Tab-separated table of C-alpha atoms and ligand atoms in Angstrom:
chain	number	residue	atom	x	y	z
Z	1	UNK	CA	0.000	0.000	0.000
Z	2	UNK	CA	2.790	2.222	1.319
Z	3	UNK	CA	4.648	1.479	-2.297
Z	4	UNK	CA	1.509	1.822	-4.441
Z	5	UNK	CA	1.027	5.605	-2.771
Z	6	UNK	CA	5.029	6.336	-3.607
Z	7	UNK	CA	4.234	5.033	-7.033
Z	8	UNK	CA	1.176	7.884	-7.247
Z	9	UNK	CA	3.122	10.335	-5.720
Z	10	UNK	CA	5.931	9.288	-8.574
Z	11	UNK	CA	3.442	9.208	-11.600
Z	12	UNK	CA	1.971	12.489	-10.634
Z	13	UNK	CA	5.493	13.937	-10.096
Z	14	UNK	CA	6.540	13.035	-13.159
Z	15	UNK	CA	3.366	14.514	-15.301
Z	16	UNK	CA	3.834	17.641	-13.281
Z	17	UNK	CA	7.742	17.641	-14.024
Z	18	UNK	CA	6.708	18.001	-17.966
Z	19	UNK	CA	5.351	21.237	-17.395
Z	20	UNK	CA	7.052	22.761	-14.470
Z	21	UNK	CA	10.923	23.944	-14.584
Z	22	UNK	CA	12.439	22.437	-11.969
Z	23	UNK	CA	14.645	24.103	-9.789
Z	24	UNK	CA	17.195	23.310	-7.066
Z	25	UNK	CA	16.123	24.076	-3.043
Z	26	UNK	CA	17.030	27.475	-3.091
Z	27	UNK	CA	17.027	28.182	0.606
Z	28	UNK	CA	19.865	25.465	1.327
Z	29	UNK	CA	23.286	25.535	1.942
Z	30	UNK	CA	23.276	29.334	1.945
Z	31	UNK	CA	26.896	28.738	3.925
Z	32	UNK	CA	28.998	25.995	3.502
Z	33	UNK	CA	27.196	22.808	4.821
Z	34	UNK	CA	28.668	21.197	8.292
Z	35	UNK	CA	28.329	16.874	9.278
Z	36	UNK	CA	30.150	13.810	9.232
Z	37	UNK	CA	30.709	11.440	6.253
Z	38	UNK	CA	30.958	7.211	7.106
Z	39	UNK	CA	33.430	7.075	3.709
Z	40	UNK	CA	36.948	7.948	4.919
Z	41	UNK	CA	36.778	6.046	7.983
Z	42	UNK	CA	34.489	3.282	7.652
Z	43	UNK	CA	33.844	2.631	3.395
Z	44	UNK	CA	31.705	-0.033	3.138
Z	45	UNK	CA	32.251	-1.159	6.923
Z	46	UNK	CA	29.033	0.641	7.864
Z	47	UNK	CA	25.660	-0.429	9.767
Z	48	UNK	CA	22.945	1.630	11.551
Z	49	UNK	CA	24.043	1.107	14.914
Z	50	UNK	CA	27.265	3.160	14.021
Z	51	UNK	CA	25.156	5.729	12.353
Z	52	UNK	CA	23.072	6.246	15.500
Z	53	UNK	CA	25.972	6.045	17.660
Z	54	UNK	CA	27.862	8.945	15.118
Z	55	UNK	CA	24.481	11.336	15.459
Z	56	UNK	CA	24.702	10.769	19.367
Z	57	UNK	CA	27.914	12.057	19.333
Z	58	UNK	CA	27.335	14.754	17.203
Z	59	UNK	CA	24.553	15.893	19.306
Z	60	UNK	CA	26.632	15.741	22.639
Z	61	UNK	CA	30.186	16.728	21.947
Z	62	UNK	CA	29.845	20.103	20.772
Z	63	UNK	CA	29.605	19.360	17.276
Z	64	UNK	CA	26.012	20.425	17.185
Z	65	UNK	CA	26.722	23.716	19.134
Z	66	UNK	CA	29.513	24.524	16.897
Z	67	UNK	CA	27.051	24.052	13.705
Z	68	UNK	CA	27.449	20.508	12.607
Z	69	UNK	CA	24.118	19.359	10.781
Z	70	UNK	CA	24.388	16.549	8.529
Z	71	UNK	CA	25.166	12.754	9.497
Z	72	UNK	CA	25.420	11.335	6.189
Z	73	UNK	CA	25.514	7.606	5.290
Z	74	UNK	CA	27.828	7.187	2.133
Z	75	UNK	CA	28.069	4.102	-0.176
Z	76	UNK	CA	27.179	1.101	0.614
Z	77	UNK	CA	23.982	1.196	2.332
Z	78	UNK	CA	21.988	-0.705	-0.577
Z	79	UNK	CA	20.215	-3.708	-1.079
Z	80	UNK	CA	18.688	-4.977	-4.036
Z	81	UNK	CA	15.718	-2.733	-5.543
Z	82	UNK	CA	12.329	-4.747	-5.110
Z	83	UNK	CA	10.248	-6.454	-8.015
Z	84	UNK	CA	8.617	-2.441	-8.249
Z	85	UNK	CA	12.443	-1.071	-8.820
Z	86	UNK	CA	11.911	0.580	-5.316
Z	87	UNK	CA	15.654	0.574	-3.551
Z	88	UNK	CA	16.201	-1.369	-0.516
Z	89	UNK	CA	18.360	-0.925	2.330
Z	90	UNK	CA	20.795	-3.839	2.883
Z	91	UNK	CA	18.951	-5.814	5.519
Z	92	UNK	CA	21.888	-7.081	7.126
Z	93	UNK	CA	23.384	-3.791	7.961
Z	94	UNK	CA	20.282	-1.803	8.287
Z	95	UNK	CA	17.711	-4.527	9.905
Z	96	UNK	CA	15.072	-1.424	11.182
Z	97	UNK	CA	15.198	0.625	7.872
Z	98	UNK	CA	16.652	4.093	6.675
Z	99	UNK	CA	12.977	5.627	8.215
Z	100	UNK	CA	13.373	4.631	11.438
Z	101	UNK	CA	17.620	5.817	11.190
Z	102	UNK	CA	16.044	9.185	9.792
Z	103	UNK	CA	13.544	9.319	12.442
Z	104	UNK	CA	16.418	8.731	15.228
Z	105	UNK	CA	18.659	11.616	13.277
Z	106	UNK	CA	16.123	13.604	13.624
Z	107	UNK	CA	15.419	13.334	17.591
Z	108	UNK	CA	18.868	14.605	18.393
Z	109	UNK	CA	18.340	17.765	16.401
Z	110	UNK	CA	20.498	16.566	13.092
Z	111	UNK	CA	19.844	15.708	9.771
Z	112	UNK	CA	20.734	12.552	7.818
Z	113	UNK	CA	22.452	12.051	4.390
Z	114	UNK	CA	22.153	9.496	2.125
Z	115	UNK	CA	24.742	8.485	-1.144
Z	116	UNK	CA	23.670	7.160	-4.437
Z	117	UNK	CA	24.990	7.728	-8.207
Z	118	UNK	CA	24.492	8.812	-11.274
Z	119	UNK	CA	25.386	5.167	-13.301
Z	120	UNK	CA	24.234	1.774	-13.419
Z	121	UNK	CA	26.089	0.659	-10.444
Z	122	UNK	CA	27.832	3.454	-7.178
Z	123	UNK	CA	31.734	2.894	-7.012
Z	124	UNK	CA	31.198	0.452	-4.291
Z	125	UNK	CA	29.226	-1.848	-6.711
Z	126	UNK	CA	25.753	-1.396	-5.137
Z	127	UNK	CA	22.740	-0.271	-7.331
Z	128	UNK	CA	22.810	3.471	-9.003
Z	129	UNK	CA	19.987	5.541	-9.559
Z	130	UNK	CA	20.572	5.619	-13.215
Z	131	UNK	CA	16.741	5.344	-14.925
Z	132	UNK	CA	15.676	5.576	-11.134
Z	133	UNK	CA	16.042	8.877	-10.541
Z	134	UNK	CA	12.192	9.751	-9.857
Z	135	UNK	CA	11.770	6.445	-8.688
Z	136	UNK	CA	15.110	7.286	-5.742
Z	137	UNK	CA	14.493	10.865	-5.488
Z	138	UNK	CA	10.549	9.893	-3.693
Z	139	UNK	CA	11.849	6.988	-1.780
Z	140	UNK	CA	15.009	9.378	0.112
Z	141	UNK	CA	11.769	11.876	0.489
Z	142	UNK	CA	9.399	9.558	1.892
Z	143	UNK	CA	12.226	7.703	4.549
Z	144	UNK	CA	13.002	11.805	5.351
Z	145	UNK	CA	16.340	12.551	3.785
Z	146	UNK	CA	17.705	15.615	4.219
Z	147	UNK	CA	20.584	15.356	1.977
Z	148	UNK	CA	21.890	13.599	-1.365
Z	149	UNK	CA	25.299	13.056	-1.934
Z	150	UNK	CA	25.396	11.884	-5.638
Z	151	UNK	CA	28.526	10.078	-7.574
Z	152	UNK	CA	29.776	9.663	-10.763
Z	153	UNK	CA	30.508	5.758	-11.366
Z	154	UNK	CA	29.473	3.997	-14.029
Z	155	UNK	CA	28.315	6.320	-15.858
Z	156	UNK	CA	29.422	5.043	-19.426
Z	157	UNK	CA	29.623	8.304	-21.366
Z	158	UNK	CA	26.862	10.282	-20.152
Z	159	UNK	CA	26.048	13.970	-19.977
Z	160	UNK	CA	26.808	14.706	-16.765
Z	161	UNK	CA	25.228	18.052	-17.107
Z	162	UNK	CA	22.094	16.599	-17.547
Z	163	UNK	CA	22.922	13.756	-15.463
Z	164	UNK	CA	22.677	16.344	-11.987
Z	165	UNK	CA	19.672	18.294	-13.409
Z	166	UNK	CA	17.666	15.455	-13.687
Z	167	UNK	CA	18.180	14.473	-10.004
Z	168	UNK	CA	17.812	17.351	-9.193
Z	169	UNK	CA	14.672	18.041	-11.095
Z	170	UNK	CA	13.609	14.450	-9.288
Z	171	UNK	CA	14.534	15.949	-5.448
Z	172	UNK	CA	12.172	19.068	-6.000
Z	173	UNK	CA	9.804	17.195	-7.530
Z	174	UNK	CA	9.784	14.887	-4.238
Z	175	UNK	CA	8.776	18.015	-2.345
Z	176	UNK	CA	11.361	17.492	0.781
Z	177	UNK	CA	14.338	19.926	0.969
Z	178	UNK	CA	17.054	17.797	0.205
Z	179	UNK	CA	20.948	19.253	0.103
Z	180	UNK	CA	22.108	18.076	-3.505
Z	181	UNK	CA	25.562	17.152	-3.310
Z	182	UNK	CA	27.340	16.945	-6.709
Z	183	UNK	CA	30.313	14.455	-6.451
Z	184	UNK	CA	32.030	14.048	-9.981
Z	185	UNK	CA	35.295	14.517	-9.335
Z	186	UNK	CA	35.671	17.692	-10.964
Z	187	UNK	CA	36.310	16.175	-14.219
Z	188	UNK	CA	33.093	17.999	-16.200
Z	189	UNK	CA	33.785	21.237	-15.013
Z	190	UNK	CA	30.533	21.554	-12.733
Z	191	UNK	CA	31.461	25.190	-11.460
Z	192	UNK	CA	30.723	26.446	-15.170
Z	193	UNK	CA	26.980	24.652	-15.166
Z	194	UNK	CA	26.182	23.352	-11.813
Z	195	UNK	CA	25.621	26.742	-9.505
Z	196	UNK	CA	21.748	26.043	-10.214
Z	197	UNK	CA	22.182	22.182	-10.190
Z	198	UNK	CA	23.450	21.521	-6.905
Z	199	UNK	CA	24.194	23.397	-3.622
Z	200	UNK	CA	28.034	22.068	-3.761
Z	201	UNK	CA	30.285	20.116	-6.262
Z	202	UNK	CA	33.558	18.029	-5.844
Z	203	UNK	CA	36.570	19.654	-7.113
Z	204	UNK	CA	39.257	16.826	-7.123
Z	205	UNK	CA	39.258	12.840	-6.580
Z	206	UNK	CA	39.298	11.943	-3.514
Z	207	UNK	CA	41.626	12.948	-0.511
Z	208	UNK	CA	44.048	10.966	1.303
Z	209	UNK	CA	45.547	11.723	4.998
Z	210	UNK	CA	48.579	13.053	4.405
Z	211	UNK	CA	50.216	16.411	4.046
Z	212	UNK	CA	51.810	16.852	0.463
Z	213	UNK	CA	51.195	13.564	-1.529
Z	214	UNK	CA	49.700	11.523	-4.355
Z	215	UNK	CA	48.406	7.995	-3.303
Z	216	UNK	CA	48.095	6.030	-6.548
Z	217	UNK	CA	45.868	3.634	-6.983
Z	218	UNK	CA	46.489	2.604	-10.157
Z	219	UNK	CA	43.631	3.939	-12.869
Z	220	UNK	CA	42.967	6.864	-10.286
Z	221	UNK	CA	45.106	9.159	-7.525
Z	222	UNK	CA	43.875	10.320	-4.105
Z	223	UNK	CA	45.299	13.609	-2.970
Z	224	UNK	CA	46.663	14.975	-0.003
Z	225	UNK	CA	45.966	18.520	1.627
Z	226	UNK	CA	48.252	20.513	-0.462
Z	227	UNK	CA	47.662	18.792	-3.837
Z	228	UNK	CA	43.823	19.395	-3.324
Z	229	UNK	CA	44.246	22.874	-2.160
Z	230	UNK	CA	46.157	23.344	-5.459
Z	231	UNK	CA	43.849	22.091	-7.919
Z	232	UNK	CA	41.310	24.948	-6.104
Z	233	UNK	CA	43.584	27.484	-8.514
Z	234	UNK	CA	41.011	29.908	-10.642
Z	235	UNK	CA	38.048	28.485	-8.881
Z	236	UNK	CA	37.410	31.042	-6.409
Z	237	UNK	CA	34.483	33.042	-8.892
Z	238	UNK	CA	32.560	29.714	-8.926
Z	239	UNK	CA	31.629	29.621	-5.456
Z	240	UNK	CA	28.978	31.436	-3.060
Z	241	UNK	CA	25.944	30.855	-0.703
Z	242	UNK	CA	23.984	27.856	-2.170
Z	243	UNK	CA	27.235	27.095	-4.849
Z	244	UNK	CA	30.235	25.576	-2.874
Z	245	UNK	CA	33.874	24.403	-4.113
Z	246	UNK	CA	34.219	20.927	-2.030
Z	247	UNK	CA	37.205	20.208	-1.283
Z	248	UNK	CA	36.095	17.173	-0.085
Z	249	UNK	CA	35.102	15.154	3.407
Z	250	UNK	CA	37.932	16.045	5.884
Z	251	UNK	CA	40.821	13.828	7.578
Z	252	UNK	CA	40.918	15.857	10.399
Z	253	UNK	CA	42.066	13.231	13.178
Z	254	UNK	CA	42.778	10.350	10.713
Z	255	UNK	CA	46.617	10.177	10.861
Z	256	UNK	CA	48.244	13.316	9.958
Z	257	UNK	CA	50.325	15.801	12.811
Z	258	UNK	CA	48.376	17.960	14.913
Z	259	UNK	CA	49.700	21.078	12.952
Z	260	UNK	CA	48.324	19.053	9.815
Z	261	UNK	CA	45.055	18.916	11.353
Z	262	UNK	CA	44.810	22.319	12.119
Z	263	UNK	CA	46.468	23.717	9.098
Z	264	UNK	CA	43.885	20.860	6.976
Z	265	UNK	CA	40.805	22.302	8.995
Z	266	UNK	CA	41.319	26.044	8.775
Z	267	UNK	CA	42.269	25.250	4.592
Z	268	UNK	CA	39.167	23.912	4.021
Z	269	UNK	CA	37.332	26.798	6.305
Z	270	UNK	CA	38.731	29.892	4.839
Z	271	UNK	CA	38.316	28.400	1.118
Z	272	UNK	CA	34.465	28.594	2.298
Z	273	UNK	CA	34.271	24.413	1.603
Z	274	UNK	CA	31.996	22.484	3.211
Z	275	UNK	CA	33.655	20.920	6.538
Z	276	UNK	CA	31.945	17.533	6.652
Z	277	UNK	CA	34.189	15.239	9.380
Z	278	UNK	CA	35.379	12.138	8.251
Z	279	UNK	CA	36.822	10.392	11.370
Z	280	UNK	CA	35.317	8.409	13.570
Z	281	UNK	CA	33.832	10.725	16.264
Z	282	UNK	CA	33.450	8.122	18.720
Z	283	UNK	CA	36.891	7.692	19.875
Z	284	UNK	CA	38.690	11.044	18.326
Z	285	UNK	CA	41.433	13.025	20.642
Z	286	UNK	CA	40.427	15.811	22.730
Z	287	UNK	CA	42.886	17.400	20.465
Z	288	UNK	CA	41.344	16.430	17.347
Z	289	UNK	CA	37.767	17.409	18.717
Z	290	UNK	CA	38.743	20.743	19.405
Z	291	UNK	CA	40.211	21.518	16.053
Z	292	UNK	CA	37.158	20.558	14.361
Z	293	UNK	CA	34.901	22.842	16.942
Z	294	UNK	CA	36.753	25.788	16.723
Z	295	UNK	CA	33.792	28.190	16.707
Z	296	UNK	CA	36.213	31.417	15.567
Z	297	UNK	CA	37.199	29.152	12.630
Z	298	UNK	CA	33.989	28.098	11.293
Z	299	UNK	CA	32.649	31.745	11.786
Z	300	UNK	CA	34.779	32.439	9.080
Z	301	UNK	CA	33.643	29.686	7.062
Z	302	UNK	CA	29.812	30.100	7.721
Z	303	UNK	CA	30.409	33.585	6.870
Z	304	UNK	CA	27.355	35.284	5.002
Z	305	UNK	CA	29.211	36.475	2.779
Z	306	UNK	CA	29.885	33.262	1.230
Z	307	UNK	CA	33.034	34.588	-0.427
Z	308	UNK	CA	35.694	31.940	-0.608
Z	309	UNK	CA	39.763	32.675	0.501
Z	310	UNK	CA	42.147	33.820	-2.264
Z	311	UNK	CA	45.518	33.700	-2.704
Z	312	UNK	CA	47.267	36.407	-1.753
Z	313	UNK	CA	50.865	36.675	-1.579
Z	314	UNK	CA	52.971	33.653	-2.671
Z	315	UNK	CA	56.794	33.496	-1.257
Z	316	UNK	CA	56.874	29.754	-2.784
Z	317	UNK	CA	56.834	27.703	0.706
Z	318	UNK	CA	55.175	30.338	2.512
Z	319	UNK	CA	51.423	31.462	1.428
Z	320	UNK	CA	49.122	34.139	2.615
Z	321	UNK	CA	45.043	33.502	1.958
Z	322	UNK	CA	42.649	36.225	2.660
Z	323	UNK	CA	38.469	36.087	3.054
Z	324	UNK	CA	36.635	38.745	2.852
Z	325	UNK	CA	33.722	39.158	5.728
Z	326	UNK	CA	30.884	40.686	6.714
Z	327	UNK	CA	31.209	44.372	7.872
Z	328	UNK	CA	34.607	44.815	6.275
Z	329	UNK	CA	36.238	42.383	8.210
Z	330	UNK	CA	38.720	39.818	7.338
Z	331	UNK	CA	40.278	36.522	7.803
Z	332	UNK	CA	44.079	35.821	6.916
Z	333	UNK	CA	45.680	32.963	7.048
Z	334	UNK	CA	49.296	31.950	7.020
Z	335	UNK	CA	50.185	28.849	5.093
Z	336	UNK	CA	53.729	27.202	5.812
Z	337	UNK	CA	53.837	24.521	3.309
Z	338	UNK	CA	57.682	23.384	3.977
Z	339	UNK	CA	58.953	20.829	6.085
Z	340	UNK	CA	60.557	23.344	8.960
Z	341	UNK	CA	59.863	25.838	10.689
Z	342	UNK	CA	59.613	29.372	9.105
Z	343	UNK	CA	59.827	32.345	10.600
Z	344	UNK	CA	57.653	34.907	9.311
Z	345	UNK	CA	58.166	39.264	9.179
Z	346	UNK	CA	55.110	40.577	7.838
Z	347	UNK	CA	55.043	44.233	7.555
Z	348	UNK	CA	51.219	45.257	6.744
Z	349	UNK	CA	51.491	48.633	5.731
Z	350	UNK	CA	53.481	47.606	2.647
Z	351	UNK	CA	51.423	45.232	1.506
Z	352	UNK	CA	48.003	46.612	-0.192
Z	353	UNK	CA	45.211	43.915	-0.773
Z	354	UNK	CA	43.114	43.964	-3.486
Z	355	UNK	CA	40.390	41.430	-4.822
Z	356	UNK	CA	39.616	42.004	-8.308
Z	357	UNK	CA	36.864	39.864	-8.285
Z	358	UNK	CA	34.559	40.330	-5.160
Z	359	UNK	CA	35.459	44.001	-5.319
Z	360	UNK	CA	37.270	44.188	-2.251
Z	361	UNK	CA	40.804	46.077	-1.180
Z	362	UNK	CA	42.916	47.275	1.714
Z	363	UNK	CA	45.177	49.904	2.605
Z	364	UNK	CA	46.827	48.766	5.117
Z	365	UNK	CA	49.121	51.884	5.468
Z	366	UNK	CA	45.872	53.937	6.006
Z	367	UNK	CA	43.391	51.462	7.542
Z	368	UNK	CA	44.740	49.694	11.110
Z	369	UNK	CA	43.065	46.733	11.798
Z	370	UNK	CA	42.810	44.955	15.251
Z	371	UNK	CA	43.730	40.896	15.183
Z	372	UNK	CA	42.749	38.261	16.993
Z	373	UNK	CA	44.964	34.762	15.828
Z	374	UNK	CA	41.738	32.053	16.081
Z	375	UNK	CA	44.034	29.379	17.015
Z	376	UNK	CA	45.258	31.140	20.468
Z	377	UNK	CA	43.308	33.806	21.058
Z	378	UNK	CA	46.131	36.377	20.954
Z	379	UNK	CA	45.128	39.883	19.855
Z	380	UNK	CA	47.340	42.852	18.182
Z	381	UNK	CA	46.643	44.707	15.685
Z	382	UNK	CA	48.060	45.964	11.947
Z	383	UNK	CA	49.850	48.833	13.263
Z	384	UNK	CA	53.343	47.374	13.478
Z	385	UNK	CA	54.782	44.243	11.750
Z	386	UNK	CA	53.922	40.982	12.396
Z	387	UNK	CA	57.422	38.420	13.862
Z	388	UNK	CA	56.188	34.716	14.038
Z	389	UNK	CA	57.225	31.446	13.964
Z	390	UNK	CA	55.282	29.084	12.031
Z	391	UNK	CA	55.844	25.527	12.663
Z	392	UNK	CA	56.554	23.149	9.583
Z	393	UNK	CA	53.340	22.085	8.044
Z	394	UNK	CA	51.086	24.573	10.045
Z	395	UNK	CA	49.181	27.674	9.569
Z	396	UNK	CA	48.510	30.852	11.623
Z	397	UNK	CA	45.102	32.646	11.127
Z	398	UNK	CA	44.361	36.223	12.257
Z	399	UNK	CA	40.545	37.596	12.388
Z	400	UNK	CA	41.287	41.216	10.975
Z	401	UNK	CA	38.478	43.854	12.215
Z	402	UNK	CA	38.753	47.481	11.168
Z	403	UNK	CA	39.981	50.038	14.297
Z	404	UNK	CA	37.189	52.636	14.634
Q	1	GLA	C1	33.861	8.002	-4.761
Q	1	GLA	C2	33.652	9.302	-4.012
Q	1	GLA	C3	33.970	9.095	-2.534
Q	1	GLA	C4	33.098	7.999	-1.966
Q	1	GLA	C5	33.250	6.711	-2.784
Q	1	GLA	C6	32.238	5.661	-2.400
Q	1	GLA	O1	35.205	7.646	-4.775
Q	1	GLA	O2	34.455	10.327	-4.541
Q	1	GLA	O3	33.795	10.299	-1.810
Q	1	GLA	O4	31.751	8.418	-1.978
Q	1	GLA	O5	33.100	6.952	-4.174
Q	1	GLA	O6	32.373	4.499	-3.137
């Protein structure tokens, strides 16, 4: 009976979607979009106990205060799709249902994610969505997804263009506000067509835990922190509220230094990406728990703005990003890329700032600033120059806010 109503609700949706341009859910992910991921840590290893266990977590370590949302199941959650094409969950792993894990997400105050693909068949083998979409799109709805992370395997020479716009046409068309998460990889240019697709697209493959390296796995690479912050060159334009850059799910706590951690975390929050967690949460470090709630770091990536960091000066092994924030404020960050320590003399008043492209400068020999560093709460401010040590493979970041 249940199915036979989906199956209305998908006919009618359908007719309607003839005649009615779809659109995207416009009022999500108006800043960069905040959970936990089961992929980096757990792949396939996954089952619903874990998943609850994650979203009580979540709800009781701070996470939630600091703006974490999203717990979002990644591949591997499938069964086989029933003799109607309706997808199951794997009945092993998920013995009560996605419902009933949706309806305990939802009792802490969270919101849960779900993964499928674009092609025949998601990278882990399990049934894609391809010729499904509609069919997908109403059963996520129905179980109450909040958030659809979508892949690009198997896809066999498709448009993948139209690919996205037909799930998403299928998500608005199943009436529940569902975060559309675009995950190709960055290899069909989605930041020229996807800023009305999806509320956030993959710009790489996928990342690896370490600091500066390429992990080959043969017909693909994942990256490291560097390479992927890299490959974010000329991208900048693309992204704003409701349009991210992903840099993809973080390793924060999954093997690299503490100044990794931090330097990996604050990366990924001034370049306005989303900061979905991809360790466990259920055993991290106090160290590694406090990176990731920083609240003066993500205020800079939940900024309304939406603007993401540029590049501002580069001295080779020693980089300096700046954001651009509400009320003419502003976030720089320190990047020392090299394997020692680097002392750093930054004089501000000879060094003017200008963004070409969100229309934004600084004088900083006739504006003074006052500074707060988000990592130890020091303050200063512009006036003089700025003598630090920066550790290898760390960052410092400085809030700047203009001096009345
Ligand atoms: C691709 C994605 C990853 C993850 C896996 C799952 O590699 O890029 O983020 O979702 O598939 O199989």
């Amino acid at each position: 009976m249940k199915k036979l109503s989906l199956l209305m609700t998908l006919c009618v949706g359908v007719l309607l979607g003839a005649q009615v341009h779809a659109q995207k859910f416009e009022e999500l992910g108006k800043t960069p979009q905040m959970g936990w991921n089961s992929w980096n840590t757990f792949a396939c290893d996954i089952n619903e106990k874990m998943i609850r266990d994650m979203a009580d977590v979540m709800a009781a370590n701070g996470m939630k205060e600091a703006g974490y949302e999203y717990i979002n199941i990644d591949d591997c959650w499938h069964g086989e799709r029933d003799a109607m094409g309706f997808i199951q969950p794997d009945k092993t792993h998920f013995p009560s249902g996605i419902k009933a894990l949706a309806d305990y997400v939802h009792s802490k105050g969270l919101k849960l994610g779900i993964y499928s693909d674009a092609g025949g068949k998601t990278c882990g083998g399990r049934p894609g969505s391809r010729g499904h979409e509609y069919q997908d799109a109403v059963t996520y709805a129905s179980w109450g997804i909040d958030y659809v992370k979508y892949d690009w395997c198997d896809t066999k020479g498709i448009n993948a263009e139209q690919a996205y716009i037909t799930m998403r046409d299928a998500i608005k068309k199943a009436g529940r506000p569902m975060l559309f998460s675009i995950c190709e990889w960055g290899d069909n240019k989605p930041w020229d067509w996807a800023k009305d697709v999806g509320h956030s697209w993959r710009t790489t493959g996928d990342i690896y835990p370490c600091w500066n390296c390429e992990h080959n796995h043969g017909s693909w690479s994942s990256w490291g922190v560097l390479p992927i912050l890299d490959k974010q060159a000329g991208l900048r334009k693309f992204a704003g509220p409701g349009h991210w850059n992903d840099m993809d799910m973080m390793e924060v706590g999954n093997g690299m230094s503490e100044g990794e951690d931090r330097a990996h975390f604050s990366l990924w929050a001034i370049m306005a990406s989303p900061l979905i967690a991809g360790n466990d949460l259920r055993s991290m470090s106090e160290t590694t728990r406090k990176i990731m709630t920083n609240k003066d770091m993500i205020a800079i990536n939940q900024d309304k703005l939406g603007i993401q960091a540029m590049k501002w000066i580069d001295e080779g092994e020693l980089e300096i990003y700046v954001k651009p924030l509400e009320n003419g404020e502003f976030a720089v960050l320190f990047l020392n890329r090299a394997d020692n320590a680097k002392h750093v003399k930054h004089d501000w008043a000879f060094h003017y700032m200008k963004d070409d492209i969100f229309k934004k400068e600084i004088y900083f020999d006739k504006q003074v600033f006052n500074w707060k560093n988000v990592w130890t709460g020091e303050k200063d401010d512009t006036k003089g120059k700025l003598s630090v040590t920066i550790p290898a493979h760390d960052v410092l970041v400085l809030r700047l806010t203009p001096k009345k």
